[in-house]
Amino acid sequence: MMKILASATLLAAILATPAGAQKQGVELGVLDCVIDGGTGFVFGSTKDLSCTFRPANTANAPEDYFGVVRKYGLDVGTTGTTFMQWVVLAPTANIYAPGALAGDYIGASAGATVGVGAGANLLVGGSGSFFTLQPLSVEAQTGLNLAIGVSSFQLRSAD
């Protein structure tokens, strides 16, 4: 079990680095999210989240979002509240409009937690699937958990 946890942690660290997930496109801002804690049930988990998008262009106001993150695949254990931060990328800056990040995202995920753990998720989606969420800071969570699989991330505008 410890070898699996160590391997998942290494994979998460690789995915979270710029070499593992290279920037493509224009940086629109940063999305900060708080993901509720919960328990994984072997084949997956579902957790509520709330997020704030802080546009790189300071002329635009921050935007609040809410939603659900679902993990499919191996997800065993219990975690506390998770904090995650993504850089929001798009092919061009003119695609963005308030509320445009709302939509469905999908991507690979990996994470391991023993006490305090780490994980990474590169996600693609949003309005017209134009946006990429690239991990800016590795998630910080507490608990005992191992998760490897696919993440589905549903984001809705709070406005």
mmCIF file of C-alpha atoms in Angstrom:
data_model
loop_
_atom_site.group_PDB
_atom_site.id
_atom_site.type_symbol
_atom_site.label_atom_id
_atom_site.label_comp_id
_atom_site.label_asym_id
_atom_site.label_seq_id
_atom_site.Cartn_x
_atom_site.Cartn_y
_atom_site.Cartn_z
ATOM 1 C CA MET A 1 0.000 0.000 0.000
ATOM 2 C CA MET A 2 2.829 2.431 0.840
ATOM 3 C CA LYS A 3 4.404 1.807 -2.606
ATOM 4 C CA ILE A 4 1.097 2.662 -4.262
ATOM 5 C CA LEU A 5 0.771 5.848 -2.182
ATOM 6 C CA ALA A 6 4.353 6.846 -3.005
ATOM 7 C CA SER A 7 3.797 6.191 -6.728
ATOM 8 C CA ALA A 8 0.569 8.210 -6.765
ATOM 9 C CA THR A 9 2.261 11.103 -4.964
ATOM 10 C CA LEU A 10 5.128 11.081 -7.483
ATOM 11 C CA LEU A 11 2.664 11.017 -10.404
ATOM 12 C CA ALA A 12 0.721 13.917 -8.882
ATOM 13 C CA ALA A 13 3.890 15.963 -8.475
ATOM 14 C CA ILE A 14 4.916 15.307 -12.092
ATOM 15 C CA LEU A 15 1.476 16.295 -13.414
ATOM 16 C CA ALA A 16 1.511 19.502 -11.375
ATOM 17 C CA THR A 17 4.839 20.764 -12.712
ATOM 18 C CA PRO A 18 5.177 22.954 -15.794
ATOM 19 C CA ALA A 19 7.026 20.115 -17.553
ATOM 20 C CA GLY A 20 4.079 17.790 -16.918
ATOM 21 C CA ALA A 21 1.451 20.297 -17.990
ATOM 22 C CA GLN A 22 2.823 22.987 -20.271
ATOM 23 C CA LYS A 23 1.032 26.303 -20.722
ATOM 24 C CA GLN A 24 -0.820 26.624 -23.984
ATOM 25 C CA GLY A 25 -2.632 29.837 -24.828
ATOM 26 C CA VAL A 26 -3.341 33.100 -23.067
ATOM 27 C CA GLU A 27 -3.493 33.279 -19.274
ATOM 28 C CA LEU A 28 -6.898 34.735 -18.346
ATOM 29 C CA GLY A 29 -6.525 34.604 -14.570
ATOM 30 C CA VAL A 30 -6.550 32.290 -11.565
ATOM 31 C CA LEU A 31 -9.363 30.077 -10.254
ATOM 32 C CA ASP A 32 -9.241 29.422 -6.477
ATOM 33 C CA CYS A 33 -11.470 26.587 -5.249
ATOM 34 C CA VAL A 34 -12.465 25.038 -1.944
ATOM 35 C CA ILE A 35 -13.600 21.423 -2.322
ATOM 36 C CA ASP A 36 -15.627 19.815 0.469
ATOM 37 C CA GLY A 37 -14.159 16.800 2.231
ATOM 38 C CA GLY A 38 -15.684 13.372 1.912
ATOM 39 C CA THR A 39 -15.163 9.672 1.408
ATOM 40 C CA GLY A 40 -14.150 7.857 -1.777
ATOM 41 C CA PHE A 41 -16.020 4.632 -2.445
ATOM 42 C CA VAL A 42 -13.495 2.582 -4.488
ATOM 43 C CA PHE A 43 -14.973 3.456 -7.887
ATOM 44 C CA GLY A 44 -15.249 7.191 -7.316
ATOM 45 C CA SER A 45 -16.467 10.150 -5.316
ATOM 46 C CA THR A 46 -18.578 13.303 -5.657
ATOM 47 C CA LYS A 47 -17.792 16.515 -3.751
ATOM 48 C CA ASP A 48 -19.238 20.049 -3.784
ATOM 49 C CA LEU A 49 -16.979 23.004 -4.493
ATOM 50 C CA SER A 50 -17.010 26.792 -4.480
ATOM 51 C CA CYS A 51 -14.586 28.894 -6.512
ATOM 52 C CA THR A 52 -13.546 32.469 -7.195
ATOM 53 C CA PHE A 53 -12.057 33.475 -10.547
ATOM 54 C CA ARG A 54 -9.631 36.393 -10.351
ATOM 55 C CA PRO A 55 -9.097 37.772 -13.882
ATOM 56 C CA ALA A 56 -5.558 38.729 -14.927
ATOM 57 C CA ASN A 57 -7.097 41.908 -16.349
ATOM 58 C CA THR A 58 -7.789 43.831 -13.137
ATOM 59 C CA ALA A 59 -10.426 45.925 -14.941
ATOM 60 C CA ASN A 60 -12.675 42.834 -14.656
ATOM 61 C CA ALA A 61 -14.218 41.995 -11.269
ATOM 62 C CA PRO A 62 -13.678 38.625 -9.554
ATOM 63 C CA GLU A 63 -16.423 36.063 -10.248
ATOM 64 C CA ASP A 64 -17.902 33.405 -7.972
ATOM 65 C CA TYR A 65 -18.705 29.892 -9.155
ATOM 66 C CA PHE A 66 -20.034 26.720 -7.538
ATOM 67 C CA GLY A 67 -20.248 23.134 -8.670
ATOM 68 C CA VAL A 68 -19.335 19.509 -8.217
ATOM 69 C CA VAL A 69 -16.162 17.518 -8.778
ATOM 70 C CA ARG A 70 -16.515 13.811 -9.559
ATOM 71 C CA LYS A 71 -13.663 11.327 -9.648
ATOM 72 C CA TYR A 72 -13.999 8.038 -11.518
ATOM 73 C CA GLY A 73 -11.512 5.240 -11.048
ATOM 74 C CA LEU A 74 -9.671 4.213 -7.902
ATOM 75 C CA ASP A 75 -10.677 6.570 -5.060
ATOM 76 C CA VAL A 76 -10.373 5.014 -1.622
ATOM 77 C CA GLY A 77 -10.356 6.820 1.714
ATOM 78 C CA THR A 78 -11.483 10.008 3.423
ATOM 79 C CA THR A 79 -10.264 13.579 2.954
ATOM 80 C CA GLY A 80 -10.900 16.898 4.639
ATOM 81 C CA THR A 81 -11.498 20.183 2.835
ATOM 82 C CA THR A 82 -9.218 20.598 -0.197
ATOM 83 C CA PHE A 83 -7.822 23.869 -1.549
ATOM 84 C CA MET A 84 -6.912 23.964 -5.244
ATOM 85 C CA GLN A 85 -5.695 26.753 -7.506
ATOM 86 C CA TRP A 86 -5.641 26.679 -11.317
ATOM 87 C CA VAL A 87 -4.320 29.031 -13.980
ATOM 88 C CA VAL A 88 -7.121 29.558 -16.525
ATOM 89 C CA LEU A 89 -5.870 29.406 -20.121
ATOM 90 C CA ALA A 90 -7.656 30.039 -23.432
ATOM 91 C CA PRO A 91 -6.543 30.083 -27.089
ATOM 92 C CA THR A 92 -7.117 33.873 -27.229
ATOM 93 C CA ALA A 93 -8.044 36.583 -24.718
ATOM 94 C CA ASN A 94 -11.157 37.694 -26.648
ATOM 95 C CA ILE A 95 -12.985 34.405 -25.870
ATOM 96 C CA TYR A 96 -13.506 35.448 -22.265
ATOM 97 C CA ALA A 97 -16.708 37.073 -20.978
ATOM 98 C CA PRO A 98 -18.115 37.172 -17.422
ATOM 99 C CA GLY A 99 -19.556 33.762 -16.540
ATOM 100 C CA ALA A 100 -17.766 32.063 -19.449
ATOM 101 C CA LEU A 101 -15.940 29.582 -17.215
ATOM 102 C CA ALA A 102 -19.261 27.883 -16.430
ATOM 103 C CA GLY A 103 -19.453 24.460 -18.006
ATOM 104 C CA ASP A 104 -18.179 20.921 -17.754
ATOM 105 C CA TYR A 105 -14.481 20.038 -17.549
ATOM 106 C CA ILE A 106 -12.726 16.676 -17.764
ATOM 107 C CA GLY A 107 -9.191 15.448 -17.248
ATOM 108 C CA ALA A 108 -6.853 12.958 -15.609
ATOM 109 C CA SER A 109 -6.215 13.158 -11.877
ATOM 110 C CA ALA A 110 -3.900 11.601 -9.332
ATOM 111 C CA GLY A 111 -3.482 12.138 -5.630
ATOM 112 C CA ALA A 112 -2.347 10.550 -2.404
ATOM 113 C CA THR A 113 -2.954 11.633 1.172
ATOM 114 C CA VAL A 114 -1.521 10.282 4.400
ATOM 115 C CA GLY A 115 -2.058 13.065 6.916
ATOM 116 C CA VAL A 116 -1.378 15.944 4.494
ATOM 117 C CA GLY A 117 -1.280 15.045 0.805
ATOM 118 C CA ALA A 118 -0.920 16.262 -2.743
ATOM 119 C CA GLY A 119 -2.687 15.843 -6.051
ATOM 120 C CA ALA A 120 -2.945 17.343 -9.510
ATOM 121 C CA ASN A 121 -5.674 17.753 -12.106
ATOM 122 C CA LEU A 122 -5.306 19.220 -15.621
ATOM 123 C CA LEU A 123 -8.842 19.897 -16.856
ATOM 124 C CA VAL A 124 -10.287 21.047 -20.196
ATOM 125 C CA GLY A 125 -13.808 22.407 -20.770
ATOM 126 C CA GLY A 126 -16.075 25.353 -20.008
ATOM 127 C CA SER A 127 -18.148 27.283 -22.543
ATOM 128 C CA GLY A 128 -17.387 25.636 -25.880
ATOM 129 C CA SER A 129 -14.532 23.631 -24.297
ATOM 130 C CA PHE A 130 -12.209 26.599 -24.888
ATOM 131 C CA PHE A 131 -10.650 26.726 -21.419
ATOM 132 C CA THR A 132 -7.836 24.766 -19.802
ATOM 133 C CA LEU A 133 -7.419 24.674 -16.032
ATOM 134 C CA GLN A 134 -3.755 24.041 -15.283
ATOM 135 C CA PRO A 135 -2.751 23.382 -11.667
ATOM 136 C CA LEU A 136 -0.977 26.418 -10.221
ATOM 137 C CA SER A 137 -0.571 25.091 -6.715
ATOM 138 C CA VAL A 138 -0.852 21.447 -5.818
ATOM 139 C CA GLU A 139 -3.959 20.729 -3.810
ATOM 140 C CA ALA A 140 -3.583 20.671 -0.049
ATOM 141 C CA GLN A 141 -5.801 18.202 1.723
ATOM 142 C CA THR A 142 -5.823 16.167 4.903
ATOM 143 C CA GLY A 143 -6.941 12.604 5.547
ATOM 144 C CA LEU A 144 -6.096 9.121 4.284
ATOM 145 C CA ASN A 145 -6.868 8.676 0.583
ATOM 146 C CA LEU A 146 -5.595 7.325 -2.739
ATOM 147 C CA ALA A 147 -7.175 8.493 -6.012
ATOM 148 C CA ILE A 148 -6.144 7.778 -9.602
ATOM 149 C CA GLY A 149 -8.517 8.180 -12.535
ATOM 150 C CA VAL A 150 -10.590 10.721 -14.410
ATOM 151 C CA SER A 151 -11.991 13.910 -12.895
ATOM 152 C CA SER A 152 -15.206 15.506 -14.082
ATOM 153 C CA PHE A 153 -15.608 19.080 -12.900
ATOM 154 C CA GLN A 154 -18.935 20.893 -13.236
ATOM 155 C CA LEU A 155 -18.700 24.668 -12.752
ATOM 156 C CA ARG A 156 -21.713 27.028 -12.599
ATOM 157 C CA SER A 157 -21.761 30.821 -12.281
ATOM 158 C CA ALA A 158 -23.043 32.082 -8.925
ATOM 159 C CA ASP A 159 -24.201 35.351 -10.544
#
